[in-house]
Each structure stands twice: as structure tokens, then as C-alpha cells.
Amino acid sequence: MEEVAEGRGGTNGHATWTSAMSALMLSHLNDLVADGLKTSKGFKKHLFNGCARAINEKFTTRFTGEQVKNHLKTWQKRYAKINRLKKLSGALFDEENCMITLDEEHYNGHVHDHKADAEFLNKPLLHYKEMEAIFGNTMATENFAKDSSAPLGREGDEVESQEEGDEVNGHGPSDGPSTQGATSSASRPSKKAKVAEMEEDGLVAAFKSVGENLAAAIKLVAKPDNELPDDLFDILNQLPGFNSAHISFYYAHLVANPHIGRAFYKLPFEHKLNWVTMFIAEKFPGM
């Protein structure tokens, strides 16, 4: 998802980011969250500036705190999309591997209509833990929550609270006299009416989501979830660089977690090697 270019930030607002730069940004902000430095409105300006300095020292760049803040919005939109995809009919979430899994039928049907979603399904999600720490609470409780049909993000209301957005856009409270006549004021719906309408829409969406998830759960209960491809072990046994104990141990892991086994089966050869290598390294440290 990165725009890999020369990797230099400027003062004109445009910046190019590499995967390594994004990884450092997310890691740095994740540490700030762990230290309790994120407020209910997000990160303070000096924290974005500090993150920019850390990136500049590492990569000899010239990023500003504002550019870090803007780039964080890109990852925020990515996290919002992940949360929506987790609610797909038939979708399961593998916490251990940070992966949204779909069976072959649901996967093929969805990707056929939404090709851009393929990078988020049946494969580990890059930097999911960091995104969850940075955005997890605010996505559900503040203005980050999006309807499934809404566009991914709008400038100015992503990282800071809506109160700050009101001040910037000039829609906040005013001490000056009103320029609207009585007729104009009366024709506009009251703030309470707007809030009530929004709450009603939110409840409808919530009930709809619960109904869809319940229907998906019923389908999953009715359909055995322990099915694995017949040639899974043969494919696993052909991977080079592992002894029989490693292969048997990983195969037992796949049998115990069929959804992981099915996702593993669909991976390209190189990614299969990566999965087994990471698992063996974790379970057999020092080997």
C-alpha cells in the first residue's frame, strides 16, 4: 500500500513514505499509547513532532509533525476498512495471526465483486496490532465510526475530535449576533432532532449488523468447520528446510485450527515457507 519513492518529506505538505517509515511511525505512536500519552482527542501536536524527528533521524528525511498526522489518517482509513471486512458474512478473525479468514466460496464471491479487498482477506494484516492500539477505542466511540457505505475518511475529522474540526471550519459556537431571521431558524431542524435521527439510524444499522452476523453464525454452525484439503499434508511435506518433527508439529497446528489450515493452503509457495518458518521459530526457539 506504500508509495515508495525517494522517501523525503518536504515543507509543501507533500510527502512520500516507504514501508519502513510507516512501520517506524506506527511503532512510535503505539509506544506513546502504551505510555498513556494519547488523549481522548488523539495525539498532541508535540507528539507528532517528536515522531517526525524519530523518522528523520532514522531515514535522513525532513518530515513534519503535520505530515505524520496526515499519514496516520491513511492507516486509520485502512483500519476502518479492516473492521468493516471483519463483519462480512462468514468471516472469522484469527487473533493469533491477525487475519480475516473466509472459506473459499465466500472469498471468491466477495473478491469477484471487490478485487481491492483481496489484500485484506486470508492473509496476515500488516501492523494490525499497532493500528488496534492506536485507533481501537476511538474507532468505536468517537467520530471515527463509519457506515459501511460511507467513503473512507474525510480530511480534518480523522485524528482530532470533531470539536477541533468545528473550530477550524468555522462551525463552532459564535459570540456574535445571529444573521439568520426567525423564519430561517424555524425552518431548520433542531439539534435534538438531528441527534435523535442519528441515534435512530445508528440503532437500525446496529440491529442490521447483528442480524447479518447471527445469520452467518447459524450457517457456520450448520456447516462443519473442520474440513481441510485432502492434499494439505502432502503440500506441507514438500516444503524444503524442515525436518519431519517440524512438519508434523505444524500439521497438528493446522488440524487444530482448520480455518488457518485452509488459509495456509491458498497461500503462494513463498508465503507458506514464511508461515512455517515463523511458527517453528516461535515454538522451537534457538533452532
Short mmCIF file of C-alpha atoms in Angstrom, two decimals:
data_model
loop_
_atom_site.label_atom_id
_atom_site.label_comp_id
_atom_site.label_asym_id
_atom_site.label_seq_id
_atom_site.Cartn_x
_atom_site.Cartn_y
_atom_site.Cartn_z
CA MET A 1 0.00 0.00 0.00
CA GLU A 2 3.02 2.32 0.19
CA GLU A 3 4.06 4.97 -2.27
CA VAL A 4 7.70 4.02 -2.49
CA ALA A 5 9.70 6.97 -3.80
CA GLU A 6 12.77 8.82 -2.67
CA GLY A 7 11.41 8.92 0.87
CA ARG A 8 11.82 12.62 1.54
CA GLY A 9 9.39 14.83 3.38
CA GLY A 10 9.14 18.48 2.46
CA THR A 11 7.53 21.63 3.76
CA ASN A 12 4.97 21.91 0.95
CA GLY A 13 2.65 19.31 2.52
CA HIS A 14 3.54 16.51 0.09
CA ALA A 15 5.47 13.53 1.40
CA THR A 16 6.35 10.06 0.18
CA TRP A 17 6.54 7.13 2.57
CA THR A 18 8.20 3.73 2.41
CA SER A 19 7.03 0.66 4.29
CA ALA A 20 9.89 1.00 6.77
CA MET A 21 8.97 4.63 7.50
CA SER A 22 5.33 3.72 8.09
CA ALA A 23 6.39 0.86 10.36
CA LEU A 24 8.52 3.19 12.48
CA MET A 25 5.71 5.76 12.69
CA LEU A 26 3.18 3.18 13.87
CA SER A 27 5.63 1.63 16.32
CA HIS A 28 6.49 5.05 17.77
CA LEU A 29 2.83 6.06 18.19
CA ASN A 30 1.98 2.63 19.61
CA ASP A 31 4.61 3.20 22.30
CA LEU A 32 3.03 6.58 23.10
CA VAL A 33 -0.34 4.87 23.58
CA ALA A 34 1.29 2.29 25.86
CA ASP A 35 2.77 5.15 27.90
CA GLY A 36 -0.68 6.73 28.29
CA LEU A 37 0.17 9.83 26.24
CA LYS A 38 -2.79 9.66 23.86
CA THR A 39 -5.76 11.77 24.97
CA SER A 40 -9.44 11.35 24.12
CA LYS A 41 -8.87 13.80 21.25
CA GLY A 42 -5.87 11.98 19.86
CA PHE A 43 -2.18 12.88 19.93
CA LYS A 44 -0.95 16.35 20.84
CA LYS A 45 0.98 18.34 18.27
CA HIS A 46 4.31 17.96 20.07
CA LEU A 47 3.94 14.17 19.98
CA PHE A 48 3.51 14.21 16.19
CA ASN A 49 6.58 16.46 16.01
CA GLY A 50 8.53 14.00 18.15
CA CYS A 51 7.51 11.14 15.89
CA ALA A 52 8.65 13.13 12.85
CA ARG A 53 12.05 13.73 14.49
CA ALA A 54 12.47 9.99 15.15
CA ILE A 55 11.71 9.20 11.50
CA ASN A 56 14.01 11.95 10.24
CA GLU A 57 16.90 10.74 12.40
CA LYS A 58 16.44 7.16 11.19
CA PHE A 59 15.97 7.83 7.47
CA THR A 60 17.57 11.28 6.98
CA THR A 61 14.25 12.78 5.91
CA ARG A 62 12.53 16.11 6.53
CA PHE A 63 9.05 15.11 7.65
CA THR A 64 6.98 17.46 9.79
CA GLY A 65 4.55 16.60 12.55
CA GLU A 66 1.67 17.62 10.28
CA GLN A 67 2.82 15.16 7.61
CA VAL A 68 2.98 12.38 10.21
CA LYS A 69 -0.56 13.28 11.30
CA ASN A 70 -1.81 13.17 7.70
CA HIS A 71 -0.11 9.84 7.02
CA LEU A 72 -1.71 8.41 10.14
CA LYS A 73 -5.09 9.14 8.52
CA THR A 74 -4.18 6.75 5.71
CA TRP A 75 -3.66 3.96 8.21
CA GLN A 76 -6.80 4.98 10.08
CA LYS A 77 -8.84 4.53 6.90
CA ARG A 78 -7.15 1.15 6.40
CA TYR A 79 -8.11 0.09 9.94
CA ALA A 80 -11.71 1.25 9.40
CA LYS A 81 -11.89 -0.88 6.27
CA ILE A 82 -10.48 -3.89 8.13
CA ASN A 83 -13.17 -3.51 10.79
CA ARG A 84 -15.89 -3.47 8.14
CA LEU A 85 -14.45 -6.56 6.43
CA LYS A 86 -14.39 -8.40 9.76
CA LYS A 87 -18.19 -8.12 9.71
CA LEU A 88 -18.58 -9.84 6.34
CA SER A 89 -20.94 -12.77 6.22
CA GLY A 90 -18.99 -15.93 7.05
CA ALA A 91 -15.86 -14.03 8.13
CA LEU A 92 -13.78 -15.17 11.10
CA PHE A 93 -10.88 -13.32 12.70
CA ASP A 94 -7.72 -15.18 13.63
CA GLU A 95 -6.33 -13.25 16.61
CA GLU A 96 -3.06 -15.18 16.63
CA ASN A 97 -2.17 -14.38 13.03
CA CYS A 98 -4.15 -11.10 12.75
CA MET A 99 -6.07 -12.39 9.75
CA ILE A 100 -9.62 -12.17 8.41
CA THR A 101 -10.48 -15.63 7.08
CA LEU A 102 -13.22 -16.62 4.66
CA ASP A 103 -13.98 -20.03 3.25
CA GLU A 104 -13.37 -20.50 -0.46
CA GLU A 105 -16.96 -19.85 -1.50
CA HIS A 106 -17.35 -16.59 0.43
CA TYR A 107 -13.84 -15.44 -0.50
CA ASN A 108 -14.25 -15.99 -4.23
CA GLY A 109 -17.67 -14.36 -4.26
CA HIS A 110 -16.53 -11.27 -2.38
CA VAL A 111 -13.25 -10.76 -4.22
CA HIS A 112 -15.01 -11.16 -7.55
CA ASP A 113 -17.07 -8.06 -6.72
CA HIS A 114 -14.44 -6.23 -4.62
CA LYS A 115 -11.00 -7.01 -6.01
CA ALA A 116 -9.30 -4.35 -3.87
CA ASP A 117 -10.32 -6.23 -0.72
CA ALA A 118 -8.18 -9.26 -1.58
CA GLU A 119 -5.14 -7.86 0.23
CA PHE A 120 -7.11 -7.83 3.50
CA LEU A 121 -8.50 -11.37 3.36
CA ASN A 122 -6.97 -14.77 4.17
CA LYS A 123 -3.54 -13.28 4.85
CA PRO A 124 -1.90 -11.62 7.88
CA LEU A 125 -2.75 -7.93 8.23
CA LEU A 126 0.36 -5.76 8.32
CA HIS A 127 0.75 -3.74 11.57
CA TYR A 128 -2.71 -4.75 12.81
CA LYS A 129 -1.69 -4.77 16.49
CA GLU A 130 -0.29 -1.24 16.24
CA MET A 131 -3.42 0.02 14.46
CA GLU A 132 -5.62 -1.65 17.05
CA ALA A 133 -3.73 0.07 19.88
CA ILE A 134 -3.75 3.48 18.18
CA PHE A 135 -7.30 3.52 16.79
CA GLY A 136 -9.13 0.74 18.64
CA ASN A 137 -11.08 2.76 21.20
CA THR A 138 -11.74 5.87 19.16
CA MET A 139 -12.98 3.95 16.12
CA ALA A 140 -15.92 2.64 18.14
CA THR A 141 -16.71 5.56 20.44
CA GLU A 142 -15.91 8.79 18.60
CA ASN A 143 -16.27 10.22 15.13
CA PHE A 144 -14.10 7.51 13.57
CA ALA A 145 -17.02 5.07 13.24
CA LYS A 146 -18.23 4.89 9.63
CA ASP A 147 -21.28 3.43 7.96
CA SER A 148 -20.35 0.54 5.67
CA SER A 149 -21.49 2.53 2.64
CA ALA A 150 -19.67 5.75 3.59
CA PRO A 151 -16.40 6.82 1.92
CA LEU A 152 -13.15 6.00 3.70
CA GLY A 153 -12.41 9.12 5.70
CA ARG A 154 -12.64 12.85 5.22
CA GLU A 155 -9.92 15.42 5.69
CA GLY A 156 -9.94 17.23 9.01
CA ASP A 157 -12.09 14.86 11.09
CA GLU A 158 -9.90 11.75 11.25
CA VAL A 159 -7.32 12.11 14.01
CA GLU A 160 -8.60 15.05 16.04
CA SER A 161 -12.03 15.34 17.65
CA GLN A 162 -14.97 16.96 15.90
CA GLU A 163 -14.75 19.90 18.28
CA GLU A 164 -11.44 20.95 16.78
CA GLY A 165 -12.85 20.36 13.30
CA ASP A 166 -15.71 22.74 14.11
CA GLU A 167 -13.30 25.46 15.14
CA VAL A 168 -11.19 25.10 12.02
CA ASN A 169 -14.18 25.07 9.70
CA GLY A 170 -15.94 27.93 11.46
CA HIS A 171 -18.97 25.92 12.54
CA GLY A 172 -18.36 26.21 16.26
CA PRO A 173 -20.23 28.46 18.74
CA SER A 174 -20.14 32.17 17.92
CA ASP A 175 -20.28 35.13 20.30
CA GLY A 176 -21.56 37.48 17.59
CA PRO A 177 -25.20 38.25 16.78
CA SER A 178 -27.13 35.83 14.61
CA THR A 179 -27.51 36.80 10.95
CA GLN A 180 -30.41 34.38 10.38
CA GLY A 181 -34.01 35.52 10.60
CA ALA A 182 -36.67 33.85 12.71
CA THR A 183 -38.19 32.13 9.69
CA SER A 184 -34.83 30.65 8.65
CA SER A 185 -34.10 29.42 12.18
CA ALA A 186 -37.52 27.87 12.50
CA SER A 187 -37.16 26.02 9.21
CA ARG A 188 -34.01 24.26 10.28
CA PRO A 189 -34.38 21.03 12.30
CA SER A 190 -33.36 21.36 15.93
CA LYS A 191 -30.09 19.94 17.20
CA LYS A 192 -32.01 17.46 19.37
CA ALA A 193 -33.94 16.26 16.32
CA LYS A 194 -30.70 15.69 14.42
CA VAL A 195 -29.21 13.79 17.35
CA ALA A 196 -32.35 11.65 17.68
CA GLU A 197 -32.30 10.88 13.97
CA MET A 198 -28.61 9.93 14.10
CA GLU A 199 -29.22 7.69 17.12
CA GLU A 200 -32.16 6.01 15.35
CA ASP A 201 -30.05 5.40 12.24
CA GLY A 202 -27.29 4.01 14.43
CA LEU A 203 -29.69 1.59 16.12
CA VAL A 204 -31.07 0.42 12.78
CA ALA A 205 -27.54 -0.17 11.50
CA ALA A 206 -26.61 -1.98 14.71
CA PHE A 207 -29.65 -4.30 14.54
CA LYS A 208 -28.96 -4.96 10.87
CA SER A 209 -25.34 -5.84 11.62
CA VAL A 210 -26.36 -8.14 14.49
CA GLY A 211 -28.90 -9.87 12.24
CA GLU A 212 -26.34 -10.44 9.50
CA ASN A 213 -23.76 -11.77 11.96
CA LEU A 214 -26.36 -14.08 13.53
CA ALA A 215 -27.33 -15.45 10.13
CA ALA A 216 -23.67 -16.04 9.32
CA ALA A 217 -23.16 -17.78 12.66
CA ILE A 218 -26.12 -20.09 12.02
CA LYS A 219 -24.67 -21.02 8.63
CA LEU A 220 -21.31 -21.75 10.23
CA VAL A 221 -22.89 -23.93 12.92
CA ALA A 222 -24.80 -25.89 10.30
CA LYS A 223 -21.70 -26.39 8.17
CA PRO A 224 -18.71 -28.36 9.54
CA ASP A 225 -15.76 -26.06 10.12
CA ASN A 226 -13.13 -28.76 10.42
CA GLU A 227 -12.76 -29.57 6.73
CA LEU A 228 -9.23 -29.42 5.30
CA PRO A 229 -7.94 -30.04 1.76
CA ASP A 230 -7.05 -33.70 1.21
CA ASP A 231 -3.55 -32.91 -0.05
CA LEU A 232 -2.68 -30.39 2.68
CA PHE A 233 -0.13 -32.67 4.35
CA ASP A 234 1.49 -33.57 1.02
CA ILE A 235 1.94 -29.89 0.19
CA LEU A 236 3.31 -29.19 3.67
CA ASN A 237 5.68 -32.17 3.47
CA GLN A 238 7.17 -30.84 0.22
CA LEU A 239 8.40 -27.61 1.81
CA PRO A 240 12.21 -27.62 1.98
CA GLY A 241 14.28 -26.88 5.07
CA PHE A 242 12.15 -28.57 7.75
CA ASN A 243 12.57 -31.94 9.40
CA SER A 244 9.75 -34.41 9.95
CA ALA A 245 9.16 -33.22 13.52
CA HIS A 246 8.65 -29.67 12.31
CA ILE A 247 6.24 -30.79 9.59
CA SER A 248 4.24 -32.99 11.97
CA PHE A 249 4.07 -30.26 14.60
CA TYR A 250 2.85 -27.62 12.16
CA TYR A 251 0.36 -30.02 10.56
CA ALA A 252 -1.09 -30.72 14.01
CA HIS A 253 -1.45 -26.95 14.44
CA LEU A 254 -3.37 -26.71 11.15
CA VAL A 255 -5.63 -29.64 12.06
CA ALA A 256 -6.42 -27.97 15.39
CA ASN A 257 -7.16 -24.70 13.58
CA PRO A 258 -8.90 -25.63 10.31
CA HIS A 259 -9.53 -22.04 9.25
CA ILE A 260 -5.78 -21.39 9.42
CA GLY A 261 -5.18 -24.61 7.50
CA ARG A 262 -7.48 -23.53 4.69
CA ALA A 263 -5.88 -20.09 4.53
CA PHE A 264 -2.40 -21.67 4.50
CA TYR A 265 -3.43 -23.95 1.64
CA LYS A 266 -4.28 -20.95 -0.57
CA LEU A 267 -1.01 -19.11 0.03
CA PRO A 268 1.72 -18.86 -2.61
CA PHE A 269 4.72 -21.14 -2.07
CA GLU A 270 6.97 -18.43 -0.61
CA HIS A 271 4.35 -17.35 1.91
CA LYS A 272 3.82 -20.95 3.00
CA LEU A 273 7.55 -21.09 3.79
CA ASN A 274 7.30 -17.84 5.77
CA TRP A 275 4.37 -19.09 7.84
CA VAL A 276 6.02 -22.37 8.78
CA THR A 277 9.35 -20.67 9.49
CA MET A 278 7.77 -18.12 11.84
CA PHE A 279 5.77 -20.80 13.64
CA ILE A 280 8.74 -23.13 14.12
CA ALA A 281 10.96 -20.25 15.27
CA GLU A 282 8.36 -19.33 17.89
CA LYS A 283 7.74 -22.87 19.12
CA PHE A 284 11.38 -24.06 18.90
CA PRO A 285 13.46 -21.02 19.92
CA GLY A 286 17.18 -21.35 19.36
CA MET A 287 16.88 -23.83 16.48
#
